mmCIF file of C-alpha atoms and ligand atoms in Angstrom:
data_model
loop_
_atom_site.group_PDB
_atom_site.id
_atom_site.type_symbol
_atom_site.label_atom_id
_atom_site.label_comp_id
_atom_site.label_asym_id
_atom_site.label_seq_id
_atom_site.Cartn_x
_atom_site.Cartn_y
_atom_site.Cartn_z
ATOM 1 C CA UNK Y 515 131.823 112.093 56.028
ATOM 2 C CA UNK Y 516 128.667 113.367 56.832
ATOM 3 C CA UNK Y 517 125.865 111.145 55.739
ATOM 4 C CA UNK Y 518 122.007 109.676 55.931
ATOM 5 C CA UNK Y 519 121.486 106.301 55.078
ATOM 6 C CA UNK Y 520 117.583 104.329 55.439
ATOM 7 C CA UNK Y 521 116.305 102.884 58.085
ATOM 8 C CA UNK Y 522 113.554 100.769 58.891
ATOM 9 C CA UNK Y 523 112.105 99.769 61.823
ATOM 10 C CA UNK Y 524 110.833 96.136 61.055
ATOM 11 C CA UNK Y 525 107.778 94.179 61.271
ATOM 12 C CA UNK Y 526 108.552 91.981 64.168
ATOM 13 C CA UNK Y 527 109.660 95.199 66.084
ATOM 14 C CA UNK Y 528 106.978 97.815 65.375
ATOM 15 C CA UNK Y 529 104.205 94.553 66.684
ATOM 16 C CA UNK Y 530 106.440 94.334 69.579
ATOM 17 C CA UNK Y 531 106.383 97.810 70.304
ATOM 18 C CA UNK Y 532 109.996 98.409 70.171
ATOM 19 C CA UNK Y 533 110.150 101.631 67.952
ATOM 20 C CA UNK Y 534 110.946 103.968 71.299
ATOM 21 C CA UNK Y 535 113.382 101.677 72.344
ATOM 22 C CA UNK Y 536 115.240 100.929 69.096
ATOM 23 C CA UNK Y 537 114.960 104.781 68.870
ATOM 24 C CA UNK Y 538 116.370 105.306 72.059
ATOM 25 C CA UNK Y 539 119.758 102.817 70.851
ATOM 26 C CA UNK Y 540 120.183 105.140 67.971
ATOM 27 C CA UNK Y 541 120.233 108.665 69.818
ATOM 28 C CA UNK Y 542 122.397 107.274 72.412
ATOM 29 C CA UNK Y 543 124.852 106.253 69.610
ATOM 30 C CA UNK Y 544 124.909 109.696 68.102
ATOM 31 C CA UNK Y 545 122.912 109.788 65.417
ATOM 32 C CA UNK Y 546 120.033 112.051 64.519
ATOM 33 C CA UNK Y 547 116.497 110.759 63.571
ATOM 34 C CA UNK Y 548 115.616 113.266 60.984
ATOM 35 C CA UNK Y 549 112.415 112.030 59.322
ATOM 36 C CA UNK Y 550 109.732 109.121 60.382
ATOM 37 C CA UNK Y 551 106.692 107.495 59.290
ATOM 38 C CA UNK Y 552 105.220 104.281 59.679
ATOM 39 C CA UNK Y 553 103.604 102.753 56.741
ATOM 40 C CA UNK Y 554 102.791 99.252 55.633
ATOM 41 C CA UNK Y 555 103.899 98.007 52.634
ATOM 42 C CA UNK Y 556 102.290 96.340 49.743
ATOM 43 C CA UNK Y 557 104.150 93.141 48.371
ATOM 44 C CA UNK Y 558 104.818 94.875 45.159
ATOM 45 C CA UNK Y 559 107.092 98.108 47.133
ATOM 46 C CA UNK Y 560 108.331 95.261 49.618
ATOM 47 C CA UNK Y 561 109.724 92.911 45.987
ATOM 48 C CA UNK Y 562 110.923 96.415 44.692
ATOM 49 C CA UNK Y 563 112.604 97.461 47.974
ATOM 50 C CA UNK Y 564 115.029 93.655 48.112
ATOM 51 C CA UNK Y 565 114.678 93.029 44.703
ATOM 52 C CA UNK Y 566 118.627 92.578 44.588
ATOM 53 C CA UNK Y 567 117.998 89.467 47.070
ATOM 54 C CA UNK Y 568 115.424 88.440 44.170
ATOM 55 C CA UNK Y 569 117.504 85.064 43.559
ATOM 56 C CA UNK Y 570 118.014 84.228 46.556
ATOM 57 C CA UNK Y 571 115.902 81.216 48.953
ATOM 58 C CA UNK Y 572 114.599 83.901 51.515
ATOM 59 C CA UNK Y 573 113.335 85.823 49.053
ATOM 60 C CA UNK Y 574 109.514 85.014 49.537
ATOM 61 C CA UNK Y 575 109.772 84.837 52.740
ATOM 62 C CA UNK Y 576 111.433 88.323 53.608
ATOM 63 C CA UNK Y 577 108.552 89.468 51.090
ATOM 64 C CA UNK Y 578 105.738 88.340 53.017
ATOM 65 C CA UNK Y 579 107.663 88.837 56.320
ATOM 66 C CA UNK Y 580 108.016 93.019 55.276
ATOM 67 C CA UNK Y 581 104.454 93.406 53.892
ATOM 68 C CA UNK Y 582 102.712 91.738 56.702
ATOM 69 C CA UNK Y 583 102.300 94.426 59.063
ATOM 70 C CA UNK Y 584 103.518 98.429 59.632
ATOM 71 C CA UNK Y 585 107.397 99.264 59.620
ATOM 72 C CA UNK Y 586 108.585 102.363 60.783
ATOM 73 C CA UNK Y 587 111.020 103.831 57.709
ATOM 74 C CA UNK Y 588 113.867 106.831 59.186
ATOM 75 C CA UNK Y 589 116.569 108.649 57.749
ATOM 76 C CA UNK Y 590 119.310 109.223 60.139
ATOM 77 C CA UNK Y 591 121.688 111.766 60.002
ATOM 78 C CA UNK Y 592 125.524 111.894 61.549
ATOM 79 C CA UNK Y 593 128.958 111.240 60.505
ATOM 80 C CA UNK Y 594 129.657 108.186 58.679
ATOM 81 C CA UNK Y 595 126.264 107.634 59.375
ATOM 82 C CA UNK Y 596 125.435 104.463 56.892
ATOM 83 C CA UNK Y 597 128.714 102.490 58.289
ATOM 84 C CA UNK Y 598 127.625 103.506 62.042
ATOM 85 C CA UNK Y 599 124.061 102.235 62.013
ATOM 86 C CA UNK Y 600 125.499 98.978 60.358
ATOM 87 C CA UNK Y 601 127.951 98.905 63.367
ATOM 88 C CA UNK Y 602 124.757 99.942 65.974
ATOM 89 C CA UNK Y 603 122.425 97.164 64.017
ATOM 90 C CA UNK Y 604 125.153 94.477 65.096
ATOM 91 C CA UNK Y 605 125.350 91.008 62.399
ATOM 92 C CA UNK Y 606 122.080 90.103 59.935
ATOM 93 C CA UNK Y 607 121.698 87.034 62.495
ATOM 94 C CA UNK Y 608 121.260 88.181 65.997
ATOM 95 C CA UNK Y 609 123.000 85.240 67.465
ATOM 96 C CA UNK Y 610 126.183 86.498 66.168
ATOM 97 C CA UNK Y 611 125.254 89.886 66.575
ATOM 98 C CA UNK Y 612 127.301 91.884 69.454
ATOM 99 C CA UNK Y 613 126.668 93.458 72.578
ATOM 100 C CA UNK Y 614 124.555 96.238 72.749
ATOM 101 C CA UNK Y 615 123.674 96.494 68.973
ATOM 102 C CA UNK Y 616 120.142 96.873 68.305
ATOM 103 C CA UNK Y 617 119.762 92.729 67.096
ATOM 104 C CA UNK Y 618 121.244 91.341 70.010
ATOM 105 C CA UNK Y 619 118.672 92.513 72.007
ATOM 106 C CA UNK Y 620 115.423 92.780 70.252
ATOM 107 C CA UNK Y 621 115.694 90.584 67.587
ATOM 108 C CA UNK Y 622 113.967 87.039 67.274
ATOM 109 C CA UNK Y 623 116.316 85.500 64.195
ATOM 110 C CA UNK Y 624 118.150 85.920 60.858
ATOM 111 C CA UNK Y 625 114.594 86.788 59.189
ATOM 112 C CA UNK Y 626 112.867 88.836 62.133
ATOM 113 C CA UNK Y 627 116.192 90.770 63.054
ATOM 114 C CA UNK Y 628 114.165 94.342 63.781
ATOM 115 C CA UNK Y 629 115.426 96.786 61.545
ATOM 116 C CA UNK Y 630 117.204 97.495 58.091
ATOM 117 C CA UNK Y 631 120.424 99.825 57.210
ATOM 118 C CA UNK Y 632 121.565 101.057 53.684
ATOM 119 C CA UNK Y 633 125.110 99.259 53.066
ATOM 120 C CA UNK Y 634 126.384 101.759 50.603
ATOM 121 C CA UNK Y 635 126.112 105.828 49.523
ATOM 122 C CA UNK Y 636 124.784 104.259 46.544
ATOM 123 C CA UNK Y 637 121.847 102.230 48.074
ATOM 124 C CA UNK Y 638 121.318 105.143 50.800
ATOM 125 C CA UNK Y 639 120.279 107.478 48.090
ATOM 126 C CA UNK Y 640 118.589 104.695 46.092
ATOM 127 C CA UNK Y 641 116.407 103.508 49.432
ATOM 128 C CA UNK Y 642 115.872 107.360 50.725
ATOM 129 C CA UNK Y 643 114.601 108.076 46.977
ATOM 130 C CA UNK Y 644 112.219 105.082 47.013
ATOM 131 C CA UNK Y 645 110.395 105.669 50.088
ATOM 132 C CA UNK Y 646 110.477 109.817 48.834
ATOM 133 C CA UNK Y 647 108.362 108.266 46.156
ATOM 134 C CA UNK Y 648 105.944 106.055 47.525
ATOM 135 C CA UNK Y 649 105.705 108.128 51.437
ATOM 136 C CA UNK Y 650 107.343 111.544 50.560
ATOM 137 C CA UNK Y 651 109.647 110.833 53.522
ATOM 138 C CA UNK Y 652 112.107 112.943 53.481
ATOM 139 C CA UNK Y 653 115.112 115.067 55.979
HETATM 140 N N1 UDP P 2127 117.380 87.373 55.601
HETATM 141 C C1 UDP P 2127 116.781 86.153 55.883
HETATM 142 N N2 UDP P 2127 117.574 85.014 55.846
HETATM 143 C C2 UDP P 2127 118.896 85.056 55.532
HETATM 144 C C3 UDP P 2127 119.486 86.297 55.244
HETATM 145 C C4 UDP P 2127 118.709 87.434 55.283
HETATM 146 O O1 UDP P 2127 115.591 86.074 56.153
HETATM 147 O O2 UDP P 2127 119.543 84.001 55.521
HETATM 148 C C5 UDP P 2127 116.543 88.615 55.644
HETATM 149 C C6 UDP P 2127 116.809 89.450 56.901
HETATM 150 O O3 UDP P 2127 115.593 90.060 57.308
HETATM 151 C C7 UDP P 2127 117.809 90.459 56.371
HETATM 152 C C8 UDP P 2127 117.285 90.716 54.970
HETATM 153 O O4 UDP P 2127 116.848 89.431 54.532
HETATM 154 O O5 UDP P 2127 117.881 91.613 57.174
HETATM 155 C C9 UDP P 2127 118.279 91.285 53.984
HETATM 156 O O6 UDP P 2127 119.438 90.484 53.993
HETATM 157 P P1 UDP P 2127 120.893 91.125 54.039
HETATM 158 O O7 UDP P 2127 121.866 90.041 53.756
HETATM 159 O O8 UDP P 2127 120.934 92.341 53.150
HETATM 160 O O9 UDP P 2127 121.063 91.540 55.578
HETATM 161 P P2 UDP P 2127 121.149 92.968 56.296
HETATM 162 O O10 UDP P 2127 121.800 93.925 55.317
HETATM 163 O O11 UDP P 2127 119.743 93.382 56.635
HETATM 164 O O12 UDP P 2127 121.974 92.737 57.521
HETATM 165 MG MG1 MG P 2128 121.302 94.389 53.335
#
Protein backbone atom coordinates (compact mmCIF):
# COMPACT_ATOMS: atom_id res chain seq x y z
CA UNK A 1 0.00 0.00 0.00
CA UNK A 2 1.20 3.21 -0.72
CA UNK A 3 1.09 5.51 2.22
CA UNK A 4 2.30 8.81 4.39
CA UNK A 5 2.16 8.61 7.91
CA UNK A 6 3.64 11.80 10.53
CA UNK A 7 6.69 12.25 11.62
CA UNK A 8 8.39 14.23 14.04
CA UNK A 9 11.68 14.91 14.68
CA UNK A 10 11.82 15.36 18.57
CA UNK A 11 12.98 17.76 21.04
CA UNK A 12 15.99 16.03 22.35
CA UNK A 13 17.06 15.46 18.64
CA UNK A 14 16.48 18.78 16.86
CA UNK A 15 18.86 20.42 20.28
CA UNK A 16 21.23 17.78 19.40
CA UNK A 17 21.35 18.57 15.94
CA UNK A 18 20.39 15.29 14.64
CA UNK A 19 17.67 16.28 12.00
CA UNK A 20 20.34 15.57 8.89
CA UNK A 21 21.24 12.51 10.34
CA UNK A 22 17.86 11.06 11.36
CA UNK A 23 17.04 12.31 7.79
CA UNK A 24 19.74 10.59 6.31
CA UNK A 25 18.32 6.93 8.23
CA UNK A 26 15.06 7.55 6.54
CA UNK A 27 16.23 8.08 2.77
CA UNK A 28 18.53 5.26 3.09
CA UNK A 29 15.51 3.10 4.15
CA UNK A 30 13.45 4.13 1.17
CA UNK A 31 11.25 6.48 2.07
CA UNK A 32 10.58 9.93 0.71
CA UNK A 33 10.60 13.15 2.89
CA UNK A 34 7.86 15.01 1.24
CA UNK A 35 7.11 18.03 3.45
CA UNK A 36 9.17 19.71 6.56
CA UNK A 37 9.01 22.39 8.99
CA UNK A 38 10.24 22.95 12.28
CA UNK A 39 7.99 24.58 14.70
CA UNK A 40 7.68 24.67 18.45
CA UNK A 41 4.78 23.77 20.04
CA UNK A 42 2.60 25.35 22.59
CA UNK A 43 1.45 23.00 25.54
CA UNK A 44 -2.08 23.29 24.43
CA UNK A 45 -1.19 21.61 20.45
CA UNK A 46 1.45 19.33 22.37
CA UNK A 47 -1.94 17.99 25.10
CA UNK A 48 -4.03 17.91 21.78
CA UNK A 49 -1.38 16.04 19.72
CA UNK A 50 -1.09 12.76 22.82
CA UNK A 51 -4.20 13.48 24.21
CA UNK A 52 -5.03 9.61 23.84
CA UNK A 53 -1.98 9.06 26.41
CA UNK A 54 -4.08 11.72 28.55
CA UNK A 55 -4.51 9.00 31.46
CA UNK A 56 -1.58 7.83 31.51
CA UNK A 57 1.67 8.73 34.32
CA UNK A 58 3.95 10.24 31.49
CA UNK A 59 1.50 12.31 30.44
CA UNK A 60 2.88 15.69 31.92
CA UNK A 61 5.94 14.89 31.35
CA UNK A 62 5.85 14.03 27.49
CA UNK A 63 3.81 17.46 27.54
CA UNK A 64 6.43 19.57 28.80
CA UNK A 65 9.14 17.33 27.21
CA UNK A 66 7.35 18.19 23.37
CA UNK A 67 6.67 21.91 24.05
CA UNK A 68 10.01 22.72 25.41
CA UNK A 69 11.92 23.41 22.43
CA UNK A 70 11.53 23.14 18.23
CA UNK A 71 10.59 19.64 16.62
CA UNK A 72 10.95 19.08 13.16
CA UNK A 73 7.24 17.60 11.91
CA UNK A 74 7.58 15.38 8.13
CA UNK A 75 5.33 13.47 6.13
CA UNK A 76 6.98 10.61 4.50
CA UNK A 77 5.94 8.99 1.60
CA UNK A 78 6.63 5.11 0.34
CA UNK A 79 5.04 1.83 0.46
CA UNK A 80 3.66 0.69 3.62
CA UNK A 81 5.11 3.69 4.71
CA UNK A 82 3.43 4.09 8.44
CA UNK A 83 4.45 0.25 9.34
CA UNK A 84 8.11 0.96 7.80
CA UNK A 85 9.02 4.06 9.76
CA UNK A 86 7.69 2.14 12.92
CA UNK A 87 10.11 -0.70 11.83
CA UNK A 88 13.10 2.20 10.96
CA UNK A 89 12.15 4.06 14.52
CA UNK A 90 13.10 0.62 16.28
CA UNK A 91 11.05 0.00 20.12
CA UNK A 92 9.49 3.29 22.20
CA UNK A 93 12.56 2.50 24.66
CA UNK A 94 15.83 2.65 22.91
CA UNK A 95 17.40 0.03 25.04
CA UNK A 96 15.29 -2.50 23.45
CA UNK A 97 15.29 -0.84 20.32
CA UNK A 98 17.31 -2.76 17.37
CA UNK A 99 20.19 -2.26 15.34
CA UNK A 100 20.30 0.42 13.09
CA UNK A 101 16.80 1.92 13.84
CA UNK A 102 16.80 5.50 14.36
CA UNK A 103 16.42 5.03 18.66
CA UNK A 104 19.17 2.81 19.05
CA UNK A 105 21.41 5.25 18.04
CA UNK A 106 20.33 8.70 18.85
CA UNK A 107 18.08 8.32 21.45
CA UNK A 108 18.74 9.14 25.27
CA UNK A 109 15.55 7.00 26.90
CA UNK A 110 11.89 5.87 26.82
CA UNK A 111 10.85 9.75 27.10
CA UNK A 112 13.69 11.44 24.88
CA UNK A 113 13.58 8.60 22.14
CA UNK A 114 14.08 11.30 19.00
CA UNK A 115 11.25 11.05 16.88
CA UNK A 116 7.44 10.06 16.57
CA UNK A 117 5.54 7.70 13.85
CA UNK A 118 1.70 7.46 13.19
CA UNK A 119 0.69 3.73 14.29
CA UNK A 120 -2.37 3.51 12.16
CA UNK A 121 -4.05 4.94 8.57
CA UNK A 122 -6.38 6.29 10.98
CA UNK A 123 -3.97 8.36 13.21
CA UNK A 124 -1.73 9.16 9.96
CA UNK A 125 -4.53 11.15 8.53
CA UNK A 126 -5.64 12.39 11.96
CA UNK A 127 -1.78 13.66 12.84
CA UNK A 128 -1.08 14.92 9.01
CA UNK A 129 -4.56 16.90 9.39
CA UNK A 130 -3.53 18.44 12.74
CA UNK A 131 -0.30 19.84 11.91
CA UNK A 132 -2.23 20.98 8.20
CA UNK A 133 -4.12 23.05 10.70
CA UNK A 134 -1.93 24.60 13.02
CA UNK A 135 1.53 24.72 10.26
CA UNK A 136 -0.23 24.14 6.85
CA UNK A 137 2.28 21.29 6.41
CA UNK A 138 1.39 19.47 3.88
CA UNK A 139 2.82 16.72 0.69
N1 LIG B 1 6.73 7.79 26.72
C1 LIG B 1 7.33 8.02 27.95
N2 LIG B 1 7.33 6.99 28.87
C2 LIG B 1 6.75 5.78 28.62
C3 LIG B 1 6.15 5.57 27.38
C4 LIG B 1 6.15 6.59 26.45
O1 LIG B 1 7.85 9.10 28.22
O2 LIG B 1 6.79 4.91 29.50
C5 LIG B 1 6.73 8.89 25.70
C6 LIG B 1 7.75 8.65 24.58
O3 LIG B 1 8.28 9.90 24.17
C7 LIG B 1 6.86 8.02 23.52
C8 LIG B 1 5.57 8.81 23.68
O4 LIG B 1 5.46 8.98 25.09
O5 LIG B 1 7.42 8.11 22.23
C9 LIG B 1 4.32 8.15 23.14
O6 LIG B 1 4.23 6.84 23.66
P1 LIG B 1 3.87 5.60 22.73
O7 LIG B 1 3.59 4.45 23.62
O8 LIG B 1 2.80 6.00 21.75
O9 LIG B 1 5.25 5.30 21.97
P2 LIG B 1 5.68 5.46 20.44
O10 LIG B 1 4.44 5.22 19.60
O11 LIG B 1 6.22 6.85 20.27
O12 LIG B 1 6.74 4.42 20.22
MG1 LIG C 1 2.55 6.13 19.68
Amino acid sequence: MFERTLSIIKPDATKRNLTGTINKIIENNGLRIIAQKRLKLNEEQAKKFYEVHNEKSFYNDLIEYMSSDPIVVQVLEGDNAITKYREIMGSTDPQLAEEGTIRKQVAISKQENSVHGSDSVENATKEINFFFKIAEIVG
